[in-house]
Amino acid sequence: MTDQTTDRTASPDHTVDHPAALRVAAASVAARATHARPSARPVDAGYLDELRRQPPVESGLARLPDERTRIGFVIVRDAVNFGSGLHPHLVKLPGLSGARTIGQLLLDRVRRDGVPTPAYLAGLDGRACAEMFGQPTRGPAFTLMTMFATAWNELGAYTGDRFGGEYPALVEEAAGSPTAMVAILAGMPHWRDVSRHGDLDVPFHKRAQLATYGLSLCHDPGGARRFTDLGRLTAFADNLIPHVLIEDGLLEIDAELADSLRAGRPLAHGSPAEVELRAAAVEICERLAHRAAAAGDPVHPVELASLLWKKGQQPRYKARPRPRSVSFAY
């Protein structure tokens, strides 16, 4: 976990194409990786068809009344979509993972009371987060609640200072560009998700890319999508997608990393093995997307990531420990 502070004076550069840089960096990391790499074996012809048959996972967006509320919910939710290394310590809703528990409880709160305002988020603390999510005020779960408070304080200040306290204004600023949306969100230090592998920067920006994809789904029925060129995004590099790819034989890992995962030990954020796992997942989704396009049935890498995430809800994937890390990244 890194110590990050909010710089309220520096404006994000909307012209930076973080996903394009990640696409190049992930391929380079995959080519020189020693701990985790894409498998050399051919992908079964039916694999993409199987992915497309995944049943939907309820996001809750359809249960929110309008586009404005949906936009606020996605941004506020993905501001705290991290901390996988501490999720085993959370008090969870029956049958739900840590991430889905947090998402569901926040959805319930938004449906009841509306989206938390930026001013509210800017002033809350870990105890307020613990109360909202039904968590203890001590131990590892409370550590995560204090991290949530830090992230929400930052989002509240950023939205209030730069966007008049209006979540939709962040989306308007992007002017329909998904890469600009990623850059706007990555203007907050705790959304910045750049790792180092040797001499190479790897700009994953997982939450910024995931939120941008979520925002593309927030339009009212019959309305136009905010972002249409989703092919410019990469897969969002979390911990579940590499896990599914490992279990499906598309991502190979060395014996030491396999032992760590079996033991349920959190990976050090930014360590070579952790960076290689995430980069391999991005590169595999790029290859799958190229294969789908060549077959005349295109699907974007970010959409493949969503399908893999849905596949990861199956019991057989939940039965084995997945990679986890204590960080603001995922």
Short mmCIF file of C-alpha atoms in Angstrom, two decimals:
data_model
loop_
_atom_site.label_atom_id
_atom_site.label_comp_id
_atom_site.label_asym_id
_atom_site.label_seq_id
_atom_site.Cartn_x
_atom_site.Cartn_y
_atom_site.Cartn_z
CA MET A 1 0.00 0.00 0.00
CA THR A 2 1.48 3.33 -1.02
CA ASP A 3 1.17 6.69 0.69
CA GLN A 4 -0.61 8.98 -1.74
CA THR A 5 -1.85 12.52 -1.31
CA THR A 6 -4.24 14.56 -3.37
CA ASP A 7 -2.75 17.40 -5.41
CA ARG A 8 -5.67 19.75 -5.99
CA THR A 9 -3.64 22.11 -8.20
CA ALA A 10 -2.54 19.81 -11.03
CA SER A 11 -5.16 19.16 -13.71
CA PRO A 12 -5.23 15.72 -15.35
CA ASP A 13 -4.08 15.56 -18.96
CA HIS A 14 -7.12 14.23 -20.82
CA THR A 15 -5.07 13.55 -23.93
CA VAL A 16 -3.01 10.80 -22.30
CA ASP A 17 -4.13 7.41 -23.65
CA HIS A 18 -3.40 5.18 -20.66
CA PRO A 19 -5.05 2.05 -22.14
CA ALA A 20 -2.93 2.28 -25.31
CA ALA A 21 0.21 2.54 -23.17
CA LEU A 22 -0.94 -0.44 -21.10
CA ARG A 23 -1.58 -2.51 -24.22
CA VAL A 24 2.07 -2.08 -25.27
CA ALA A 25 3.47 -2.50 -21.75
CA ALA A 26 1.46 -5.65 -20.99
CA ALA A 27 2.70 -7.32 -24.17
CA SER A 28 6.28 -6.44 -23.23
CA VAL A 29 5.88 -7.78 -19.70
CA ALA A 30 4.26 -10.99 -20.98
CA ALA A 31 7.17 -11.53 -23.37
CA ARG A 32 9.81 -11.31 -20.63
CA ALA A 33 7.87 -12.65 -17.63
CA THR A 34 9.36 -15.32 -15.36
CA HIS A 35 6.50 -15.91 -12.88
CA ALA A 36 3.27 -15.62 -14.91
CA ARG A 37 2.72 -15.60 -18.66
CA PRO A 38 0.08 -16.42 -21.28
CA SER A 39 -0.04 -20.13 -22.07
CA ALA A 40 1.43 -21.20 -25.39
CA ARG A 41 -1.25 -23.82 -25.93
CA PRO A 42 -4.00 -23.03 -28.45
CA VAL A 43 -7.29 -21.74 -27.09
CA ASP A 44 -10.13 -24.18 -27.63
CA ALA A 45 -12.39 -23.07 -30.46
CA GLY A 46 -15.43 -23.06 -28.18
CA TYR A 47 -13.89 -20.97 -25.40
CA LEU A 48 -15.22 -17.63 -26.64
CA ASP A 49 -18.66 -19.14 -27.18
CA GLU A 50 -18.61 -20.44 -23.62
CA LEU A 51 -17.71 -16.99 -22.31
CA ARG A 52 -20.55 -15.38 -24.21
CA ARG A 53 -23.01 -17.78 -22.59
CA GLN A 54 -22.27 -16.52 -19.07
CA PRO A 55 -25.48 -15.63 -17.24
CA PRO A 56 -25.78 -11.96 -16.30
CA VAL A 57 -24.60 -10.80 -12.88
CA GLU A 58 -26.92 -8.18 -11.43
CA SER A 59 -25.12 -4.81 -11.38
CA GLY A 60 -28.02 -2.93 -9.83
CA LEU A 61 -27.98 -0.18 -12.48
CA ALA A 62 -31.42 -1.14 -13.78
CA ARG A 63 -32.85 -0.61 -10.29
CA LEU A 64 -31.72 3.01 -10.12
CA PRO A 65 -34.17 5.66 -11.32
CA ASP A 66 -32.20 7.74 -13.81
CA GLU A 67 -28.91 8.28 -15.59
CA ARG A 68 -27.69 10.88 -13.09
CA THR A 69 -28.12 8.47 -10.18
CA ARG A 70 -26.48 5.63 -12.08
CA ILE A 71 -23.46 7.78 -12.93
CA GLY A 72 -23.02 8.80 -9.31
CA PHE A 73 -23.40 5.23 -8.11
CA VAL A 74 -20.76 3.87 -10.52
CA ILE A 75 -18.19 6.53 -9.63
CA VAL A 76 -18.75 6.25 -5.88
CA ARG A 77 -18.77 2.43 -6.00
CA ASP A 78 -15.60 2.10 -8.03
CA ALA A 79 -13.82 4.61 -5.82
CA VAL A 80 -13.80 1.83 -3.18
CA ASN A 81 -13.54 -1.17 -5.49
CA PHE A 82 -10.24 -2.36 -4.03
CA GLY A 83 -8.67 -4.07 -1.02
CA SER A 84 -8.96 -7.69 -2.17
CA GLY A 85 -6.26 -8.73 0.30
CA LEU A 86 -8.53 -7.67 3.17
CA HIS A 87 -11.81 -9.01 1.76
CA PRO A 88 -11.49 -12.36 3.59
CA HIS A 89 -11.88 -10.41 6.86
CA LEU A 90 -15.10 -8.62 5.88
CA VAL A 91 -18.53 -9.47 7.25
CA LYS A 92 -20.22 -10.55 4.01
CA LEU A 93 -23.78 -10.89 2.84
CA PRO A 94 -24.85 -14.53 2.39
CA GLY A 95 -23.45 -16.01 -0.81
CA LEU A 96 -21.63 -12.84 -1.88
CA SER A 97 -17.93 -12.04 -2.16
CA GLY A 98 -16.37 -9.07 -0.41
CA ALA A 99 -16.57 -6.87 -3.50
CA ARG A 100 -20.17 -7.82 -4.23
CA THR A 101 -21.12 -7.31 -0.56
CA ILE A 102 -19.77 -3.75 -0.66
CA GLY A 103 -21.47 -3.10 -3.99
CA GLN A 104 -24.83 -4.44 -2.82
CA LEU A 105 -24.81 -2.51 0.46
CA LEU A 106 -23.90 0.69 -1.36
CA LEU A 107 -26.67 0.05 -3.89
CA ASP A 108 -29.16 -0.41 -1.05
CA ARG A 109 -28.02 2.87 0.48
CA VAL A 110 -28.32 4.73 -2.84
CA ARG A 111 -31.81 3.36 -3.49
CA ARG A 112 -32.88 4.42 0.00
CA ASP A 113 -31.10 7.76 0.46
CA GLY A 114 -29.63 8.74 -2.90
CA VAL A 115 -26.00 8.92 -3.99
CA PRO A 116 -23.69 10.20 -1.22
CA THR A 117 -22.79 13.78 -2.08
CA PRO A 118 -19.18 14.83 -2.66
CA ALA A 119 -19.39 17.07 0.42
CA TYR A 120 -20.45 14.09 2.53
CA LEU A 121 -17.69 11.87 1.14
CA ALA A 122 -15.06 14.56 1.73
CA GLY A 123 -15.78 14.56 5.46
CA LEU A 124 -16.44 10.95 6.47
CA ASP A 125 -14.05 8.69 8.36
CA GLY A 126 -13.41 4.98 8.78
CA ARG A 127 -16.06 4.61 11.47
CA ALA A 128 -18.71 6.06 9.17
CA CYS A 129 -17.66 3.57 6.48
CA ALA A 130 -17.77 0.71 8.97
CA GLU A 131 -21.30 1.71 9.99
CA MET A 132 -22.43 1.97 6.36
CA PHE A 133 -21.09 -1.48 5.48
CA GLY A 134 -21.78 -3.27 8.77
CA GLN A 135 -18.12 -3.89 9.58
CA PRO A 136 -16.21 -3.96 12.89
CA THR A 137 -14.24 -0.92 14.05
CA ARG A 138 -11.05 -2.85 14.68
CA GLY A 139 -8.81 -5.35 12.93
CA PRO A 140 -8.19 -5.89 9.22
CA ALA A 141 -11.77 -5.10 8.20
CA PHE A 142 -11.48 -1.68 9.82
CA THR A 143 -8.16 -1.13 8.06
CA LEU A 144 -10.08 -1.47 4.80
CA MET A 145 -12.79 0.89 6.04
CA THR A 146 -10.16 3.55 6.74
CA MET A 147 -8.79 3.02 3.22
CA PHE A 148 -12.32 3.46 1.88
CA ALA A 149 -12.62 6.73 3.81
CA THR A 150 -9.34 7.96 2.35
CA ALA A 151 -10.49 7.15 -1.19
CA TRP A 152 -13.90 8.74 -0.69
CA ASN A 153 -12.40 11.85 0.94
CA GLU A 154 -10.29 12.25 -2.17
CA LEU A 155 -13.22 11.72 -4.57
CA GLY A 156 -15.37 14.17 -2.64
CA ALA A 157 -12.70 16.87 -2.68
CA TYR A 158 -11.83 16.27 -6.35
CA THR A 159 -15.45 16.40 -7.48
CA GLY A 160 -16.23 19.40 -5.31
CA ASP A 161 -13.14 21.41 -6.24
CA ARG A 162 -13.05 20.68 -9.97
CA PHE A 163 -16.55 19.70 -11.02
CA GLY A 164 -18.90 21.80 -8.92
CA GLY A 165 -19.87 18.86 -6.74
CA GLU A 166 -21.58 17.11 -9.67
CA TYR A 167 -20.61 13.54 -10.60
CA PRO A 168 -22.06 13.82 -14.14
CA ALA A 169 -19.69 16.74 -14.76
CA LEU A 170 -16.75 14.31 -14.71
CA VAL A 171 -18.42 12.40 -17.53
CA GLU A 172 -19.26 15.56 -19.46
CA GLU A 173 -15.60 16.59 -19.24
CA ALA A 174 -14.61 13.42 -21.11
CA ALA A 175 -16.75 14.47 -24.09
CA GLY A 176 -17.50 10.90 -25.15
CA SER A 177 -13.89 9.68 -25.06
CA PRO A 178 -13.35 6.58 -22.90
CA THR A 179 -9.61 7.23 -22.69
CA ALA A 180 -10.25 10.80 -21.52
CA MET A 181 -12.58 9.40 -18.84
CA VAL A 182 -9.81 7.08 -17.65
CA ALA A 183 -7.41 10.04 -17.51
CA ILE A 184 -9.89 12.18 -15.56
CA LEU A 185 -10.36 9.47 -12.93
CA ALA A 186 -6.63 8.74 -12.83
CA GLY A 187 -6.16 12.40 -11.91
CA MET A 188 -6.92 11.30 -8.36
CA PRO A 189 -3.80 9.76 -6.78
CA HIS A 190 -5.65 6.83 -5.22
CA TRP A 191 -7.11 5.94 -8.63
CA ARG A 192 -3.63 6.03 -10.16
CA ASP A 193 -2.59 2.43 -10.71
CA VAL A 194 0.84 2.32 -12.33
CA SER A 195 3.26 -0.49 -11.52
CA ARG A 196 6.88 -0.93 -12.46
CA HIS A 197 8.38 -4.03 -14.08
CA GLY A 198 12.12 -3.66 -14.52
CA ASP A 199 12.56 -0.43 -16.47
CA LEU A 200 8.95 -0.39 -17.68
CA ASP A 201 5.94 1.53 -16.37
CA VAL A 202 2.74 -0.52 -16.57
CA PRO A 203 -0.30 1.81 -16.32
CA PHE A 204 -3.05 -0.65 -15.34
CA HIS A 205 -5.56 1.93 -14.01
CA LYS A 206 -7.93 -0.93 -13.24
CA ARG A 207 -10.60 1.02 -11.38
CA ALA A 208 -10.55 3.91 -13.85
CA GLN A 209 -11.06 1.53 -16.77
CA LEU A 210 -13.72 -0.48 -14.94
CA ALA A 211 -15.61 2.68 -13.97
CA THR A 212 -15.46 3.94 -17.55
CA TYR A 213 -16.97 0.68 -18.75
CA GLY A 214 -19.65 0.93 -16.07
CA LEU A 215 -20.40 4.53 -17.04
CA SER A 216 -20.94 3.40 -20.63
CA LEU A 217 -23.92 1.37 -19.35
CA CYS A 218 -25.58 4.19 -17.40
CA HIS A 219 -27.68 5.70 -20.19
CA ASP A 220 -31.45 5.82 -19.93
CA PRO A 221 -33.44 3.27 -21.99
CA GLY A 222 -33.41 4.40 -25.60
CA GLY A 223 -30.71 6.97 -24.89
CA ALA A 224 -27.25 7.12 -26.41
CA ARG A 225 -24.27 5.57 -24.67
CA ARG A 226 -21.88 8.05 -23.15
CA PHE A 227 -18.89 6.13 -24.54
CA THR A 228 -19.14 4.12 -27.74
CA ASP A 229 -15.52 3.37 -28.69
CA LEU A 230 -15.00 0.79 -25.94
CA GLY A 231 -12.41 -1.00 -28.06
CA ARG A 232 -9.91 1.59 -26.88
CA LEU A 233 -10.08 0.16 -23.34
CA THR A 234 -8.17 -2.92 -22.23
CA ALA A 235 -9.26 -5.62 -19.83
CA PHE A 236 -9.46 -4.29 -16.27
CA ALA A 237 -6.61 -5.96 -14.41
CA ASP A 238 -8.10 -7.17 -11.13
CA ASN A 239 -7.43 -10.38 -9.22
CA LEU A 240 -10.39 -12.52 -10.34
CA ILE A 241 -9.69 -12.45 -14.07
CA PRO A 242 -6.15 -13.88 -13.71
CA HIS A 243 -7.60 -16.51 -11.38
CA VAL A 244 -10.15 -17.64 -13.97
CA LEU A 245 -7.50 -17.68 -16.70
CA ILE A 246 -5.19 -19.79 -14.50
CA GLU A 247 -7.95 -22.28 -13.76
CA ASP A 248 -8.88 -22.43 -17.46
CA GLY A 249 -5.28 -23.14 -18.47
CA LEU A 250 -4.74 -19.91 -20.39
CA LEU A 251 -2.33 -18.36 -17.87
CA GLU A 252 0.73 -20.26 -16.67
CA ILE A 253 2.42 -19.58 -13.33
CA ASP A 254 5.62 -20.89 -11.77
CA ALA A 255 5.71 -23.26 -8.80
CA GLU A 256 6.59 -20.60 -6.23
CA LEU A 257 3.67 -18.38 -7.23
CA ALA A 258 1.34 -21.39 -7.35
CA ASP A 259 2.34 -22.31 -3.78
CA SER A 260 1.68 -18.74 -2.59
CA LEU A 261 -1.75 -18.69 -4.18
CA ARG A 262 -2.71 -22.09 -2.77
CA ALA A 263 -1.69 -20.90 0.69
CA GLY A 264 -3.84 -17.79 0.32
CA ARG A 265 -0.93 -15.44 0.94
CA PRO A 266 -1.53 -11.89 -0.33
CA LEU A 267 0.87 -10.82 -3.06
CA ALA A 268 2.98 -7.73 -2.51
CA HIS A 269 1.50 -5.01 -4.68
CA GLY A 270 4.00 -4.08 -7.39
CA SER A 271 6.06 -7.25 -6.97
CA PRO A 272 7.25 -8.89 -10.21
CA ALA A 273 4.86 -11.84 -9.84
CA GLU A 274 1.86 -9.61 -9.13
CA VAL A 275 2.61 -7.30 -12.05
CA GLU A 276 3.12 -10.26 -14.37
CA LEU A 277 -0.21 -11.82 -13.36
CA ARG A 278 -2.08 -8.64 -14.16
CA ALA A 279 -0.17 -7.97 -17.38
CA ALA A 280 -0.73 -11.54 -18.58
CA ALA A 281 -4.48 -11.17 -18.05
CA VAL A 282 -4.52 -7.98 -20.12
CA GLU A 283 -2.46 -9.59 -22.91
CA ILE A 284 -4.60 -12.75 -22.98
CA CYS A 285 -7.77 -10.67 -23.38
CA GLU A 286 -6.10 -8.78 -26.24
CA ARG A 287 -5.30 -12.08 -27.96
CA LEU A 288 -8.82 -13.39 -27.43
CA ALA A 289 -10.25 -10.18 -28.88
CA HIS A 290 -8.02 -10.49 -31.95
CA ARG A 291 -9.17 -14.08 -32.39
CA ALA A 292 -12.82 -13.07 -32.13
CA ALA A 293 -12.34 -10.28 -34.66
CA ALA A 294 -10.60 -12.64 -37.09
CA ALA A 295 -13.58 -15.00 -36.80
CA GLY A 296 -15.95 -12.18 -37.72
CA ASP A 297 -17.55 -11.98 -34.27
CA PRO A 298 -15.73 -9.11 -32.54
CA VAL A 299 -15.78 -8.47 -28.82
CA HIS A 300 -13.81 -5.79 -26.98
CA PRO A 301 -11.14 -6.75 -24.41
CA VAL A 302 -13.01 -4.89 -21.66
CA GLU A 303 -16.14 -6.89 -22.51
CA LEU A 304 -14.12 -10.12 -22.35
CA ALA A 305 -12.92 -9.08 -18.91
CA SER A 306 -16.52 -8.59 -17.83
CA LEU A 307 -17.44 -12.05 -19.14
CA LEU A 308 -14.46 -13.62 -17.36
CA TRP A 309 -15.46 -11.85 -14.15
CA LYS A 310 -18.97 -13.27 -14.48
CA LYS A 311 -17.52 -16.73 -15.10
CA GLY A 312 -15.52 -16.34 -11.90
CA GLN A 313 -18.76 -16.31 -9.88
CA GLN A 314 -19.14 -20.05 -10.52
CA PRO A 315 -18.56 -22.28 -7.46
CA ARG A 316 -15.57 -24.08 -9.00
CA TYR A 317 -13.63 -20.82 -9.20
CA LYS A 318 -14.66 -19.75 -5.71
CA ALA A 319 -13.49 -23.09 -4.32
CA ARG A 320 -9.80 -22.24 -4.85
CA PRO A 321 -7.88 -19.26 -3.44
CA ARG A 322 -7.50 -16.39 -5.86
CA PRO A 323 -4.68 -13.82 -6.00
CA ARG A 324 -5.13 -11.00 -3.51
CA SER A 325 -3.27 -7.82 -2.63
CA VAL A 326 -3.62 -5.14 0.03
CA SER A 327 -3.63 -2.00 -2.10
CA PHE A 328 -5.81 0.70 -3.59
CA ALA A 329 -5.51 -0.95 -7.02
CA TYR A 330 -7.99 -3.84 -6.77
#
